[in-house]
Amino acid sequence: MHLPHNNSGIVALLLILFVSLAKALEKPGTGEPEPLKYTPGDQISVQCLNRTIDTGEHVQDEKTGVLQYIPFATCNETGRPLEVKFLEDGEVNCTIPFLSDEMFHLFEFYVHHDSPLACRVPVRPLGGERDLEKKSDEEYVPLVFALAGKLETSHIHLATNMNVLFHLTSPTSGVIDSGAAYSISPMSSDLTRIIIGDPLLLRLKVHWFHTLSPLSAKSNGEHVTVHLLGYCLLSAFAGACGVYTFLVGWEFPKRLRKYAFDRRGGGGGAGGIIGNFGNGVGAGGRVGYGYAPGVGGRGDGGGYGYSGKRKD
């Protein structure tokens, strides 16, 4: 008995299974587009809090009351406000070509820490579809520049060499979690003296940590590589010492004793290189002497003997 073939039903069943599998493998969610992520080399703009020259207080937007952020000062090297490249370590120079009176007094506030140079960077690339109802500070992480220096009556001594550090949420997330910036060597004599109208060169040493912890194995590849290499060399040396101790203290003496035992004839069963002499008393009171020339430490030999006469 043959059952009728229904090809259309089989095709429909396979199609349903395929669609179900695709839905099962689809990332759970509400169907919203996946958030954007940074890729290595992406330019990240730095925005800073706008402040008044009189008191250093922050400026709020008149309509929304939200704190007003403006782009960092324009750098002479690029002709653009300060930017850093995602996941690219190195030095970024930013020369402010002219310190206006307003900017000079703002730097006085920054150095005195009454009003810090509070900036921010986007957590993700600013593009694509975004929820406009969300607060803007949810899409940024703070980046405060802790400038150090000495205030004088007519000028400022400023530590212009700075470290700028960023952390990611995970090595492959493409999302910035946090950041910090601070002057280095503020107590040294190598400070930059600035007055109104001078150019100001900021040397920023940028470093990216791939995880939240600076001690993570992926946060500093060079540090881990050196320690891993040292561990491998130490392990190899310890293994070599163990093998040497085993061979010299156990294996070689054992083999030498065995070799010497074999050379001596193994307790009389084998001859020397030239031969062995032997004597013995045989059955019936016969005394025999023999000489056995050996080849390779072993050999066959003959001998003669005599029997003693019994004396009454």
Backbone as CSV, one residue per row, in Angstrom:
resi,resn,N_x,N_y,N_z,CA_x,CA_y,CA_z,C_x,C_y,C_z
1,MET,0.859,-1.193,0.000,0.000,0.000,0.000,0.889,1.235,0.000
2,HIS,0.695,2.156,-0.918,1.503,3.360,-1.050,0.686,4.554,-0.590
3,LEU,1.331,5.407,0.247,0.681,6.627,0.707,0.895,7.726,-0.321
4,PRO,-0.073,8.548,-0.547,0.078,9.628,-1.525,1.104,10.644,-1.035
5,HIS,1.918,11.131,-1.949,2.935,12.131,-1.615,2.318,13.516,-1.707
6,ASN,2.566,14.331,-0.704,2.070,15.704,-0.675,3.278,16.636,-0.563
7,ASN,3.881,16.980,-1.709,5.096,17.800,-1.706,4.839,19.197,-1.168
8,SER,3.697,19.762,-1.472,3.405,21.118,-1.004,3.308,21.164,0.515
9,GLY,2.752,20.136,1.122,2.665,20.094,2.579,4.033,19.997,3.227
10,ILE,4.922,19.208,2.627,6.277,19.077,3.175,7.020,20.399,3.092
11,VAL,6.878,21.084,1.960,7.546,22.381,1.792,7.027,23.390,2.808
12,ALA,5.711,23.397,3.021,5.132,24.327,3.992,5.632,24.032,5.398
13,LEU,5.728,22.727,5.741,6.214,22.350,7.056,7.660,22.790,7.255
14,LEU,8.508,22.589,6.246,9.907,23.014,6.338,10.020,24.524,6.464
15,LEU,9.154,25.251,5.769,9.173,26.707,5.851,8.803,27.182,7.249
16,ILE,7.797,26.533,7.842,7.392,26.903,9.203,8.519,26.631,10.190
17,LEU,9.170,25.477,10.043,10.284,25.153,10.934,11.425,26.148,10.781
18,PHE,11.714,26.556,9.558,12.797,27.509,9.310,12.497,28.856,9.959
19,VAL,11.261,29.334,9.814,10.882,30.616,10.409,10.943,30.543,11.929
20,SER,10.484,29.421,12.500,10.523,29.263,13.952,11.955,29.271,14.464
21,LEU,12.845,28.596,13.729,14.244,28.566,14.135,14.868,29.951,14.056
22,ALA,14.540,30.694,13.032,15.077,32.047,12.886,14.614,32.943,14.029
23,LYS,13.346,32.805,14.424,12.847,33.603,15.542,13.495,33.190,16.851
24,ALA,13.773,31.904,16.994,14.405,31.434,18.226,15.826,31.948,18.347
25,LEU,16.532,32.043,17.210,17.908,32.524,17.237,18.001,34.034,17.256
26,GLU,16.911,34.707,16.995,16.929,36.166,16.979,17.157,36.684,18.384
27,LYS,17.961,37.785,18.493,18.257,38.372,19.793,16.967,38.844,20.443
28,PRO,16.714,38.416,21.692,15.475,38.831,22.341,15.442,40.335,22.540
29,GLY,14.294,40.909,22.409,14.142,42.340,22.592,12.803,42.780,22.042
30,THR,12.725,44.076,21.843,11.469,44.641,21.375,11.523,44.980,19.898
31,GLY,12.553,44.503,19.203,12.674,44.815,17.797,13.373,46.130,17.523
32,GLU,13.887,46.815,18.557,14.586,48.071,18.364,15.952,47.811,17.733
33,PRO,16.482,48.755,16.967,17.802,48.569,16.357,18.885,48.463,17.424
34,GLU,19.903,47.680,17.130,20.997,47.487,18.084,21.759,48.797,18.266
35,PRO,22.103,49.158,19.503,22.824,50.420,19.735,24.156,50.443,18.992
36,LEU,24.558,51.646,18.618,25.817,51.810,17.907,26.994,51.539,18.830
37,LYS,28.107,51.143,18.236,29.330,50.870,18.984,30.497,51.549,18.287
38,TYR,31.482,51.915,19.102,32.704,52.464,18.527,33.518,51.351,17.871
39,THR,34.253,51.732,16.858,35.224,50.844,16.233,36.592,51.504,16.343
40,PRO,37.674,50.726,16.350,39.012,51.312,16.506,39.280,52.408,15.479
41,GLY,39.770,53.533,15.983,40.089,54.664,15.117,39.002,55.706,15.007
42,ASP,37.819,55.437,15.554,36.743,56.434,15.506,37.144,57.691,16.281
43,GLN,36.804,58.846,15.725,37.082,60.113,16.385,36.027,60.380,17.459
44,ILE,36.501,60.731,18.646,35.605,61.010,19.772,35.822,62.456,20.190
45,SER,34.793,63.253,20.087,34.895,64.674,20.427,34.750,64.876,21.933
46,VAL,35.430,65.897,22.433,35.396,66.240,23.855,34.637,67.546,24.012
47,GLN,33.611,67.515,24.861,32.832,68.710,25.166,33.047,69.083,26.624
48,CYS,33.073,70.386,26.893,33.328,70.856,28.254,32.204,71.781,28.718
49,LEU,32.064,71.832,30.021,31.003,72.638,30.617,31.300,74.121,30.413
50,ASN,30.313,74.831,29.937,30.459,76.272,29.716,30.337,77.000,31.054
51,ARG,31.289,77.906,31.315,31.311,78.634,32.586,31.422,80.134,32.323
52,THR,30.983,80.896,33.317,31.071,82.357,33.225,32.458,82.810,33.662
53,ILE,32.922,83.927,33.112,34.250,84.428,33.439,34.283,85.089,34.816
54,ASP,33.144,85.579,35.295,33.131,86.338,36.547,33.293,85.437,37.764
55,THR,32.473,84.411,37.842,32.477,83.552,39.030,32.871,82.114,38.731
56,GLY,32.936,81.758,37.456,33.243,80.376,37.114,32.051,79.448,37.228
57,GLU,30.873,80.005,37.472,29.679,79.179,37.575,29.304,78.628,36.202
58,HIS,28.678,77.450,36.222,28.268,76.838,34.965,27.091,77.598,34.362
59,VAL,26.974,77.462,33.061,25.918,78.141,32.317,24.837,77.128,31.982
60,GLN,23.584,77.520,32.214,22.453,76.657,31.910,21.720,77.162,30.673
61,ASP,21.123,76.217,29.975,20.309,76.584,28.823,19.060,77.310,29.310
62,GLU,18.766,78.439,28.706,17.644,79.254,29.171,16.300,78.561,28.984
63,LYS,16.173,77.748,27.964,14.887,77.110,27.682,14.679,75.842,28.504
64,THR,15.685,75.006,28.551,15.524,73.700,29.202,16.107,73.649,30.607
65,GLY,16.995,74.583,30.943,17.633,74.554,32.247,18.728,73.510,32.371
66,VAL,19.057,72.860,31.255,20.106,71.842,31.254,21.467,72.519,31.175
67,LEU,22.449,71.930,31.845,23.800,72.478,31.798,24.290,72.530,30.357
68,GLN,24.941,73.609,30.030,25.371,73.842,28.648,26.814,73.378,28.458
69,TYR,27.000,72.482,27.503,28.337,71.999,27.144,28.712,72.552,25.774
70,ILE,29.975,72.935,25.643,30.495,73.455,24.380,31.729,72.649,23.997
71,PRO,32.101,72.638,22.716,33.294,71.891,22.312,34.551,72.425,22.999
72,PHE,35.501,71.533,23.219,36.799,71.925,23.759,37.432,72.953,22.821
73,ALA,38.392,73.700,23.348,39.057,74.727,22.536,39.637,74.128,21.255
74,THR,39.664,74.921,20.202,40.181,74.455,18.915,41.689,74.251,18.989
75,CYS,42.133,73.095,18.497,43.560,72.762,18.506,44.199,73.249,17.212
76,ASN,45.354,73.878,17.339,46.056,74.399,16.166,46.525,73.283,15.245
77,GLU,46.765,72.078,15.785,47.282,70.970,14.981,46.249,70.455,13.978
78,THR,44.994,70.467,14.355,43.950,69.897,13.493,42.952,70.929,12.990
79,GLY,42.926,72.110,13.615,41.915,73.092,13.252,40.532,72.720,13.738
80,ARG,40.450,71.744,14.633,39.177,71.273,15.171,39.274,71.220,16.691
81,PRO,38.125,71.185,17.377,38.168,70.971,18.825,38.831,69.636,19.166
82,LEU,39.265,69.520,20.389,40.016,68.338,20.820,39.237,67.056,20.549
83,GLU,39.919,66.087,19.952,39.347,64.772,19.677,40.383,63.705,20.012
84,VAL,39.905,62.544,20.411,40.767,61.380,20.628,40.236,60.238,19.771
85,LYS,41.131,59.308,19.442,40.748,58.169,18.615,40.493,56.953,19.497
86,PHE,39.408,56.282,19.209,38.992,55.136,20.009,40.032,54.012,19.927
87,LEU,40.458,53.542,21.100,41.383,52.417,21.256,42.770,52.674,20.665
88,GLU,43.138,53.928,20.481,44.478,54.241,19.990,45.258,54.951,21.087
89,ASP,46.251,54.246,21.653,47.111,54.836,22.665,48.157,55.727,21.999
90,GLY,48.572,56.753,22.707,49.611,57.623,22.175,49.448,59.039,22.688
91,GLU,50.283,59.911,22.181,50.273,61.306,22.610,49.468,62.148,21.633
92,VAL,48.602,62.950,22.185,47.792,63.877,21.397,48.145,65.288,21.853
93,ASN,48.650,66.093,20.929,48.997,67.477,21.239,47.871,68.398,20.800
94,CYS,47.569,69.332,21.665,46.538,70.327,21.359,47.080,71.698,21.748
95,THR,47.372,72.511,20.751,47.893,73.856,20.991,46.767,74.870,20.833
96,ILE,46.469,75.546,21.926,45.509,76.652,21.863,46.289,77.876,21.388
97,PRO,46.016,78.376,20.193,46.896,79.399,19.611,46.928,80.719,20.370
98,PHE,45.842,81.053,21.061,45.789,82.361,21.712,44.915,82.259,22.955
99,LEU,45.485,82.652,24.092,44.722,82.668,25.336,44.080,84.040,25.494
100,SER,42.785,84.058,25.273,42.065,85.319,25.466,41.972,85.637,26.950
101,ASP,41.545,86.838,27.249,41.405,87.247,28.646,40.415,86.337,29.368
102,GLU,39.312,86.035,28.693,38.303,85.161,29.306,38.854,83.763,29.554
103,MET,39.559,83.199,28.551,40.093,81.852,28.708,41.178,81.800,29.782
104,PHE,42.002,82.850,29.864,43.054,82.882,30.880,42.451,82.842,32.278
105,HIS,41.414,83.624,32.507,40.787,83.643,33.832,40.068,82.322,34.121
106,LEU,39.557,81.681,33.090,38.967,80.362,33.308,40.028,79.354,33.736
107,PHE,41.218,79.442,33.152,42.296,78.551,33.574,42.702,78.825,35.017
108,GLU,42.566,80.042,35.466,42.816,80.330,36.878,41.828,79.567,37.754
109,PHE,40.561,79.544,37.346,39.571,78.755,38.082,39.924,77.268,38.039
110,TYR,40.352,76.791,36.872,40.663,75.372,36.732,41.818,74.966,37.642
111,VAL,42.865,75.776,37.679,44.032,75.437,38.500,43.692,75.539,39.980
112,HIS,42.872,76.507,40.345,42.511,76.684,41.752,41.479,75.660,42.204
113,HIS,40.908,74.936,41.257,39.925,73.885,41.516,38.624,74.412,42.113
114,ASP,38.410,75.719,42.015,37.093,76.226,42.394,36.047,75.757,41.394
115,SER,36.438,75.772,40.146,35.561,75.321,39.065,36.400,74.447,38.141
116,PRO,36.345,73.159,38.297,37.216,72.277,37.507,36.854,72.288,36.025
117,LEU,37.811,71.868,35.215,37.581,71.732,33.778,36.802,70.437,33.567
118,ALA,35.486,70.541,33.723,34.606,69.376,33.637,34.162,69.183,32.197
119,CYS,34.551,68.052,31.617,34.201,67.735,30.234,33.462,66.402,30.190
120,ARG,33.146,65.967,28.995,32.444,64.702,28.815,32.719,64.171,27.413
121,VAL,32.520,62.865,27.253,32.650,62.214,25.943,31.442,61.303,25.752
122,PRO,31.024,61.092,24.519,29.866,60.217,24.280,30.178,58.762,24.627
123,VAL,29.228,58.103,25.254,29.378,56.682,25.557,29.415,55.865,24.279
124,ARG,28.572,56.234,23.337,28.483,55.570,22.036,28.582,56.632,20.945
125,PRO,28.796,56.207,19.720,28.805,57.181,18.627,27.481,57.931,18.550
126,LEU,27.560,59.221,18.308,26.355,60.040,18.206,25.828,59.961,16.785
127,GLY,24.966,58.997,16.562,24.402,58.811,15.233,23.271,57.821,15.304
128,GLY,22.555,57.675,14.207,21.453,56.732,14.169,20.262,57.241,14.949
129,GLU,19.389,56.317,15.302,18.164,56.668,16.003,18.426,56.709,17.499
130,ARG,17.950,57.776,18.139,18.104,57.928,19.577,16.785,58.381,20.184
131,ASP,16.619,58.048,21.436,15.415,58.454,22.150,15.612,59.889,22.626
132,LEU,14.906,60.812,22.024,15.082,62.216,22.362,14.519,62.564,23.734
133,GLU,13.674,61.698,24.290,13.096,61.991,25.593,14.074,61.701,26.730
134,LYS,15.123,60.919,26.438,16.102,60.618,27.481,16.988,61.834,27.731
135,LYS,17.473,61.944,28.936,18.380,63.030,29.263,19.712,62.813,28.557
136,SER,20.309,63.917,28.134,21.537,63.818,27.359,22.696,63.271,28.185
137,ASP,22.673,63.501,29.505,23.799,63.037,30.310,23.815,61.515,30.433
138,GLU,22.759,60.835,30.034,22.756,59.379,30.046,23.579,58.808,28.899
139,GLU,23.909,59.634,27.913,24.667,59.177,26.765,26.120,59.622,26.823
140,TYR,26.536,60.216,27.921,27.895,60.721,28.072,28.494,60.206,29.382
141,VAL,29.810,60.176,29.411,30.517,59.898,30.660,31.381,61.112,30.972
142,PRO,31.506,61.467,32.242,32.299,62.652,32.590,33.792,62.416,32.366
143,LEU,34.468,63.464,31.961,35.920,63.459,31.795,36.443,64.763,32.394
144,VAL,36.826,64.710,33.653,37.271,65.902,34.375,38.788,66.016,34.253
145,PHE,39.267,67.153,33.771,40.702,67.418,33.652,41.184,68.055,34.959
146,ALA,41.954,67.306,35.730,42.503,67.818,36.986,43.808,68.548,36.679
147,LEU,43.682,69.810,36.304,44.855,70.625,35.979,45.574,71.038,37.255
148,ALA,46.897,70.978,37.212,47.707,71.364,38.363,48.672,72.464,37.943
149,GLY,48.982,73.344,38.872,49.911,74.431,38.588,49.996,75.383,39.768
150,LYS,50.584,76.547,39.516,50.764,77.568,40.552,50.223,78.893,40.037
151,LEU,49.386,79.503,40.857,48.813,80.802,40.499,49.728,81.918,40.993
152,GLU,50.032,82.829,40.103,50.796,84.018,40.453,49.933,85.249,40.179
153,THR,50.446,86.394,40.545,49.660,87.618,40.391,49.354,87.927,38.935
154,SER,50.352,87.766,38.086,50.182,88.158,36.689,50.279,86.998,35.709
155,HIS,50.560,85.805,36.182,50.735,84.669,35.274,50.403,83.369,36.006
156,ILE,50.450,82.289,35.248,50.172,80.959,35.794,51.293,80.021,35.377
157,HIS,51.756,79.206,36.306,52.657,78.099,35.987,51.792,76.834,35.913
158,LEU,51.752,76.242,34.732,50.808,75.153,34.477,51.543,73.879,34.085
159,ALA,51.129,72.755,34.678,51.641,71.428,34.288,50.838,70.968,33.078
160,THR,51.428,71.116,31.908,50.696,70.868,30.662,50.787,69.422,30.187
161,ASN,51.624,68.595,30.808,51.672,67.167,30.468,50.595,66.445,31.272
162,MET,49.721,65.735,30.570,48.580,65.121,31.239,48.380,63.689,30.768
163,ASN,47.892,62.872,31.668,47.442,61.519,31.339,45.929,61.540,31.150
164,VAL,45.487,60.918,30.080,44.049,60.796,29.803,43.735,59.310,29.678
165,LEU,42.904,58.803,30.585,42.623,57.369,30.666,41.146,57.108,30.394
166,PHE,40.906,56.023,29.661,39.534,55.595,29.379,39.391,54.115,29.711
167,HIS,38.200,53.741,30.179,37.856,52.346,30.442,36.675,51.942,29.564
168,LEU,36.716,50.697,29.096,35.591,50.121,28.367,34.815,49.189,29.289
169,THR,33.566,48.933,28.951,32.781,47.996,29.753,33.290,46.568,29.589
170,SER,33.782,46.222,28.400,34.379,44.909,28.130,35.256,45.060,26.889
171,PRO,36.166,44.108,26.648,37.098,44.261,25.519,36.427,44.403,24.163
172,THR,35.238,43.828,23.996,34.589,43.849,22.683,33.302,44.671,22.673
173,SER,33.071,45.448,23.705,31.787,46.149,23.806,31.696,47.339,22.867
174,GLY,32.814,48.033,22.638,32.761,49.251,21.850,32.048,50.382,22.550
175,VAL,31.977,50.321,23.889,31.262,51.311,24.690,32.208,51.843,25.761
176,ILE,32.260,53.163,25.912,33.101,53.786,26.929,32.368,53.760,28.260
177,ASP,33.062,53.306,29.293,32.451,53.235,30.620,32.813,54.440,31.481
178,SER,34.059,54.880,31.436,34.496,55.976,32.293,35.793,56.559,31.760
179,GLY,36.164,57.715,32.302,37.390,58.372,31.877,37.891,59.324,32.945
180,ALA,39.174,59.658,32.866,39.787,60.587,33.814,41.001,61.219,33.153
181,ALA,41.334,62.442,33.591,42.498,63.147,33.066,43.130,63.946,34.201
182,TYR,44.458,63.962,34.250,45.144,64.663,35.336,46.552,65.055,34.896
183,SER,47.038,66.149,35.479,48.395,66.608,35.204,49.399,65.697,35.880
184,ILE,50.573,65.550,35.258,51.654,64.759,35.836,52.837,65.679,36.134
185,SER,53.599,65.304,37.144,54.768,66.068,37.608,54.412,67.522,37.917
186,PRO,53.378,67.761,38.726,53.008,69.152,39.013,53.984,69.855,39.956
187,MET,54.826,69.093,40.663,55.760,69.690,41.610,57.131,69.941,41.002
188,SER,57.323,69.556,39.748,58.626,69.759,39.117,58.776,71.214,38.679
189,SER,60.005,71.538,38.290,60.281,72.902,37.826,59.942,73.085,36.353
190,ASP,59.577,71.984,35.687,59.280,72.044,34.256,57.804,72.364,34.036
191,LEU,57.394,73.536,34.474,56.029,73.998,34.282,56.009,75.090,33.217
192,THR,54.873,75.210,32.553,54.728,76.197,31.485,54.177,77.498,32.060
193,ARG,54.893,78.565,31.810,54.460,79.886,32.277,53.607,80.520,31.185
194,ILE,52.382,80.902,31.550,51.473,81.483,30.563,50.924,82.807,31.077
195,ILE,50.691,83.702,30.133,50.024,84.974,30.401,48.969,85.172,29.320
196,ILE,48.204,86.218,29.457,47.165,86.509,28.467,47.819,86.764,27.113
197,GLY,47.293,86.108,26.085,47.808,86.274,24.735,48.792,85.210,24.315
198,ASP,49.265,84.389,25.249,50.222,83.333,24.908,49.508,82.140,24.280
199,PRO,50.239,81.365,23.461,49.716,80.053,23.056,49.912,79.055,24.191
200,LEU,49.103,78.035,24.200,49.189,77.015,25.253,49.187,75.635,24.614
201,LEU,50.268,74.887,24.849,50.389,73.526,24.315,50.057,72.518,25.410
202,LEU,49.035,71.712,25.174,48.662,70.627,26.078,49.121,69.308,25.461
203,ARG,49.928,68.564,26.216,50.414,67.259,25.761,49.632,66.177,26.503
204,LEU,48.778,65.493,25.782,47.892,64.496,26.388,48.377,63.103,26.022
205,LYS,48.676,62.318,27.027,49.066,60.917,26.815,47.832,60.050,27.047
206,VAL,47.278,59.552,25.962,46.000,58.829,26.004,46.266,57.338,26.123
207,HIS,45.534,56.698,27.018,45.646,55.239,27.175,44.254,54.658,27.400
208,TRP,44.022,53.505,26.750,42.720,52.827,26.839,42.868,51.527,27.620
209,PHE,42.020,51.365,28.617,41.908,50.101,29.338,40.709,49.340,28.765
210,HIS,40.924,48.087,28.416,39.868,47.317,27.751,38.807,46.808,28.720
211,THR,39.049,46.926,30.009,38.070,46.491,31.007,37.956,47.556,32.087
212,LEU,37.132,47.278,33.086,36.912,48.250,34.150,38.086,48.339,35.104
213,SER,38.864,47.255,35.227,39.978,47.235,36.164,41.289,47.484,35.434
214,PRO,42.143,48.376,35.948,43.447,48.585,35.302,44.390,47.417,35.485
215,LEU,44.071,46.495,36.409,44.923,45.335,36.652,44.458,44.119,35.887
216,SER,43.453,44.277,35.040,42.945,43.141,34.288,43.976,42.644,33.302
217,ALA,43.858,41.338,32.947,44.820,40.741,32.022,44.748,41.383,30.661
218,LYS,43.610,41.984,30.303,43.477,42.565,28.983,43.663,44.065,29.014
219,SER,43.914,44.628,30.170,44.048,46.053,30.222,45.396,46.549,29.814
220,ASN,46.400,45.722,29.987,47.753,46.132,29.644,48.490,44.958,29.074
221,GLY,48.513,44.840,27.758,49.114,43.683,27.109,50.591,43.560,27.357
222,GLU,51.329,44.705,27.374,52.765,44.633,27.572,53.087,44.093,28.954
223,HIS,52.351,44.572,29.962,52.602,44.129,31.328,52.386,42.626,31.453
224,VAL,51.306,42.130,30.876,51.008,40.704,30.953,52.033,39.897,30.172
225,THR,52.467,40.388,29.016,53.418,39.657,28.188,54.737,39.472,28.910
226,VAL,55.234,40.515,29.553,56.506,40.416,30.273,56.399,39.415,31.406
227,HIS,55.314,39.489,32.183,55.156,38.565,33.294,54.964,37.136,32.801
228,LEU,54.230,36.962,31.714,54.030,35.621,31.177,55.344,35.040,30.671
229,LEU,56.159,35.874,30.009,57.459,35.410,29.527,58.357,35.017,30.693
230,GLY,58.371,35.845,31.748,59.168,35.504,32.920,58.710,34.210,33.571
231,TYR,57.390,34.016,33.640,56.862,32.783,34.217,57.262,31.575,33.385
232,CYS,57.215,31.705,32.059,57.602,30.587,31.187,59.079,30.255,31.345
233,LEU,59.936,31.296,31.403,61.371,31.050,31.571,61.659,30.404,32.919
234,LEU,60.991,30.881,33.969,61.196,30.296,35.289,60.734,28.846,35.324
235,SER,59.605,28.557,34.688,59.114,27.181,34.645,60.072,26.286,33.869
236,ALA,60.607,26.793,32.751,61.555,25.998,31.971,62.823,25.726,32.767
237,PHE,63.314,26.723,33.499,64.521,26.537,34.314,64.279,25.526,35.426
238,ALA,63.119,25.624,36.088,62.808,24.667,37.152,62.693,23.255,36.595
239,GLY,62.074,23.120,35.423,61.979,21.799,34.808,63.334,21.238,34.437
240,ALA,64.229,22.097,33.892,65.574,21.636,33.539,66.347,21.193,34.777
241,CYS,66.209,21.945,35.871,66.881,21.554,37.122,66.356,20.214,37.618
242,GLY,65.053,20.005,37.529,64.493,18.733,37.969,64.996,17.568,37.135
243,VAL,65.055,17.749,35.809,65.561,16.679,34.938,67.027,16.399,35.226
244,TYR,67.827,17.459,35.403,69.256,17.282,35.700,69.452,16.535,37.014
245,THR,68.692,16.915,38.028,68.817,16.233,39.327,68.453,14.763,39.209
246,PHE,67.415,14.455,38.463,67.005,13.060,38.294,68.069,12.250,37.558
247,LEU,68.617,12.817,36.486,69.601,12.078,35.700,70.900,11.872,36.466
248,VAL,71.413,12.956,37.073,72.705,12.869,37.764,72.587,12.113,39.079
249,GLY,71.524,12.327,39.802,71.411,11.704,41.118,70.829,10.305,41.117
250,TRP,70.134,9.911,40.051,69.462,8.613,40.082,69.737,7.768,38.841
251,GLU,69.449,8.306,37.680,69.493,7.486,36.475,70.925,7.122,36.073
252,PHE,71.837,8.103,36.021,73.207,7.813,35.616,73.910,6.852,36.579
253,PRO,73.855,7.078,37.913,74.477,6.094,38.822,73.892,4.690,38.668
254,LYS,72.610,4.608,38.455,71.987,3.297,38.274,72.536,2.601,37.031
255,ARG,72.659,3.355,35.937,73.181,2.766,34.703,74.660,2.405,34.845
256,LEU,75.436,3.231,35.547,76.855,2.923,35.752,77.032,1.660,36.588
257,ARG,76.227,1.504,37.620,76.324,0.292,38.441,75.979,-0.944,37.619
258,LYS,74.966,-0.819,36.804,74.585,-1.953,35.957,75.682,-2.277,34.949
259,TYR,76.274,-1.220,34.383,77.347,-1.436,33.401,78.554,-2.090,34.053
260,ALA,78.928,-1.599,35.248,80.066,-2.194,35.955,79.775,-3.632,36.349
261,PHE,78.567,-3.905,36.740,78.184,-5.268,37.111,78.310,-6.202,35.921
262,ASP,77.850,-5.716,34.741,77.969,-6.531,33.532,79.423,-6.725,33.134
263,ARG,80.277,-5.724,33.306,81.681,-5.840,32.942,82.418,-6.827,33.837
264,ARG,81.996,-6.928,35.086,82.649,-7.863,36.004,82.224,-9.294,35.779
265,GLY,81.276,-9.502,34.945,80.868,-10.868,34.636,79.585,-11.278,35.278
266,GLY,78.943,-10.389,35.894,77.630,-10.690,36.462,77.681,-11.734,37.547
267,GLY,78.757,-11.781,38.382,78.820,-12.711,39.512,79.420,-14.051,39.123
268,GLY,80.234,-14.133,38.025,80.892,-15.379,37.664,80.294,-16.037,36.469
269,GLY,79.196,-15.585,36.002,78.550,-16.203,34.858,79.107,-15.723,33.540
270,ALA,79.894,-14.645,33.569,80.432,-14.105,32.326,81.875,-13.708,32.538
271,GLY,82.671,-13.741,31.496,84.087,-13.451,31.602,84.396,-12.014,31.297
272,GLY,85.692,-11.657,31.479,86.157,-10.325,31.153,86.436,-10.232,29.671
273,ILE,87.100,-9.148,29.307,87.395,-8.938,27.893,88.429,-9.952,27.415
274,ILE,89.473,-10.230,28.247,90.507,-11.214,27.874,90.086,-12.609,28.265
275,GLY,89.610,-12.765,29.482,89.203,-14.091,29.912,89.245,-14.210,31.405
276,ASN,88.737,-15.289,31.910,88.707,-15.554,33.335,89.427,-16.862,33.626
277,PHE,90.061,-16.871,34.757,90.610,-18.119,35.277,89.686,-18.620,36.360
278,GLY,89.564,-19.934,36.425,88.724,-20.491,37.464,89.260,-21.813,37.963
279,ASN,88.905,-22.125,39.113,89.231,-23.438,39.643,88.097,-23.881,40.520
280,GLY,88.056,-25.150,40.741,86.990,-25.669,41.569,87.217,-27.118,41.892
281,VAL,86.470,-27.591,42.774,86.526,-28.993,43.189,85.294,-29.664,42.649
282,GLY,85.511,-30.629,41.813,84.404,-31.322,41.198,83.944,-32.494,42.019
283,ALA,83.028,-33.231,41.451,82.506,-34.410,42.124,83.589,-35.478,42.183
284,GLY,83.573,-36.254,43.161,84.542,-37.336,43.328,85.903,-36.846,43.768
285,GLY,85.986,-35.650,44.246,87.254,-35.165,44.748,88.189,-34.677,43.683
286,ARG,87.707,-34.512,42.456,88.572,-34.057,41.380,88.713,-32.535,41.443
287,VAL,89.946,-32.109,41.271,90.245,-30.682,41.263,90.533,-30.265,39.840
288,GLY,89.886,-29.207,39.377,90.067,-28.805,37.988,90.490,-27.357,37.869
289,TYR,91.243,-27.115,36.811,91.662,-25.750,36.492,91.240,-25.445,35.073
290,GLY,90.864,-24.220,34.833,90.432,-23.896,33.474,90.722,-22.442,33.109
291,TYR,90.816,-22.204,31.835,91.027,-20.844,31.318,90.031,-20.612,30.197
292,ALA,89.338,-19.521,30.294,88.293,-19.259,29.285,88.581,-17.937,28.589
293,PRO,89.114,-17.936,27.366,89.274,-16.675,26.618,87.909,-16.100,26.265
294,GLY,87.768,-14.856,26.482,86.447,-14.242,26.265,86.430,-13.322,25.068
295,VAL,85.314,-13.289,24.430,85.076,-12.361,23.327,83.852,-11.516,23.697
296,GLY,84.104,-10.228,23.819,82.989,-9.341,24.204,82.581,-9.543,25.628
297,GLY,83.492,-10.050,26.448,83.166,-10.198,27.868,82.659,-11.563,28.191
298,ARG,82.460,-12.445,27.185,81.959,-13.781,27.456,82.749,-14.770,26.601
299,GLY,82.856,-15.991,27.076,83.577,-16.996,26.294,83.435,-18.372,26.892
300,ASP,83.821,-19.341,26.140,83.806,-20.725,26.597,85.254,-21.166,26.812
301,GLY,85.481,-21.943,27.780,86.854,-22.396,28.070,86.898,-23.851,28.483
302,GLY,88.069,-24.417,28.341,88.283,-25.802,28.759,89.324,-25.867,29.856
303,GLY,89.510,-27.006,30.409,90.512,-27.152,31.479,90.859,-28.615,31.694
304,TYR,91.639,-28.835,32.653,92.052,-30.204,32.969,91.922,-30.380,34.456
305,GLY,91.943,-31.634,34.857,91.832,-31.915,36.282,92.436,-33.255,36.646
306,TYR,92.603,-33.462,37.873,93.146,-34.730,38.341,92.442,-35.070,39.627
307,SER,92.450,-36.320,39.895,91.832,-36.789,41.137,92.926,-37.223,42.092
308,GLY,92.788,-36.842,43.258,93.795,-37.226,44.262,93.654,-38.683,44.678
309,LYS,94.816,-39.309,44.942,94.796,-40.686,45.379,94.541,-40.770,46.859
310,ARG,93.801,-41.776,47.193,93.479,-41.985,48.608,94.628,-42.700,49.297
311,LYS,95.115,-42.173,50.350,96.186,-42.775,51.127,95.598,-43.404,52.377
312,ASP,95.942,-44.650,52.478,95.468,-45.356,53.660,96.320,-45.028,54.869
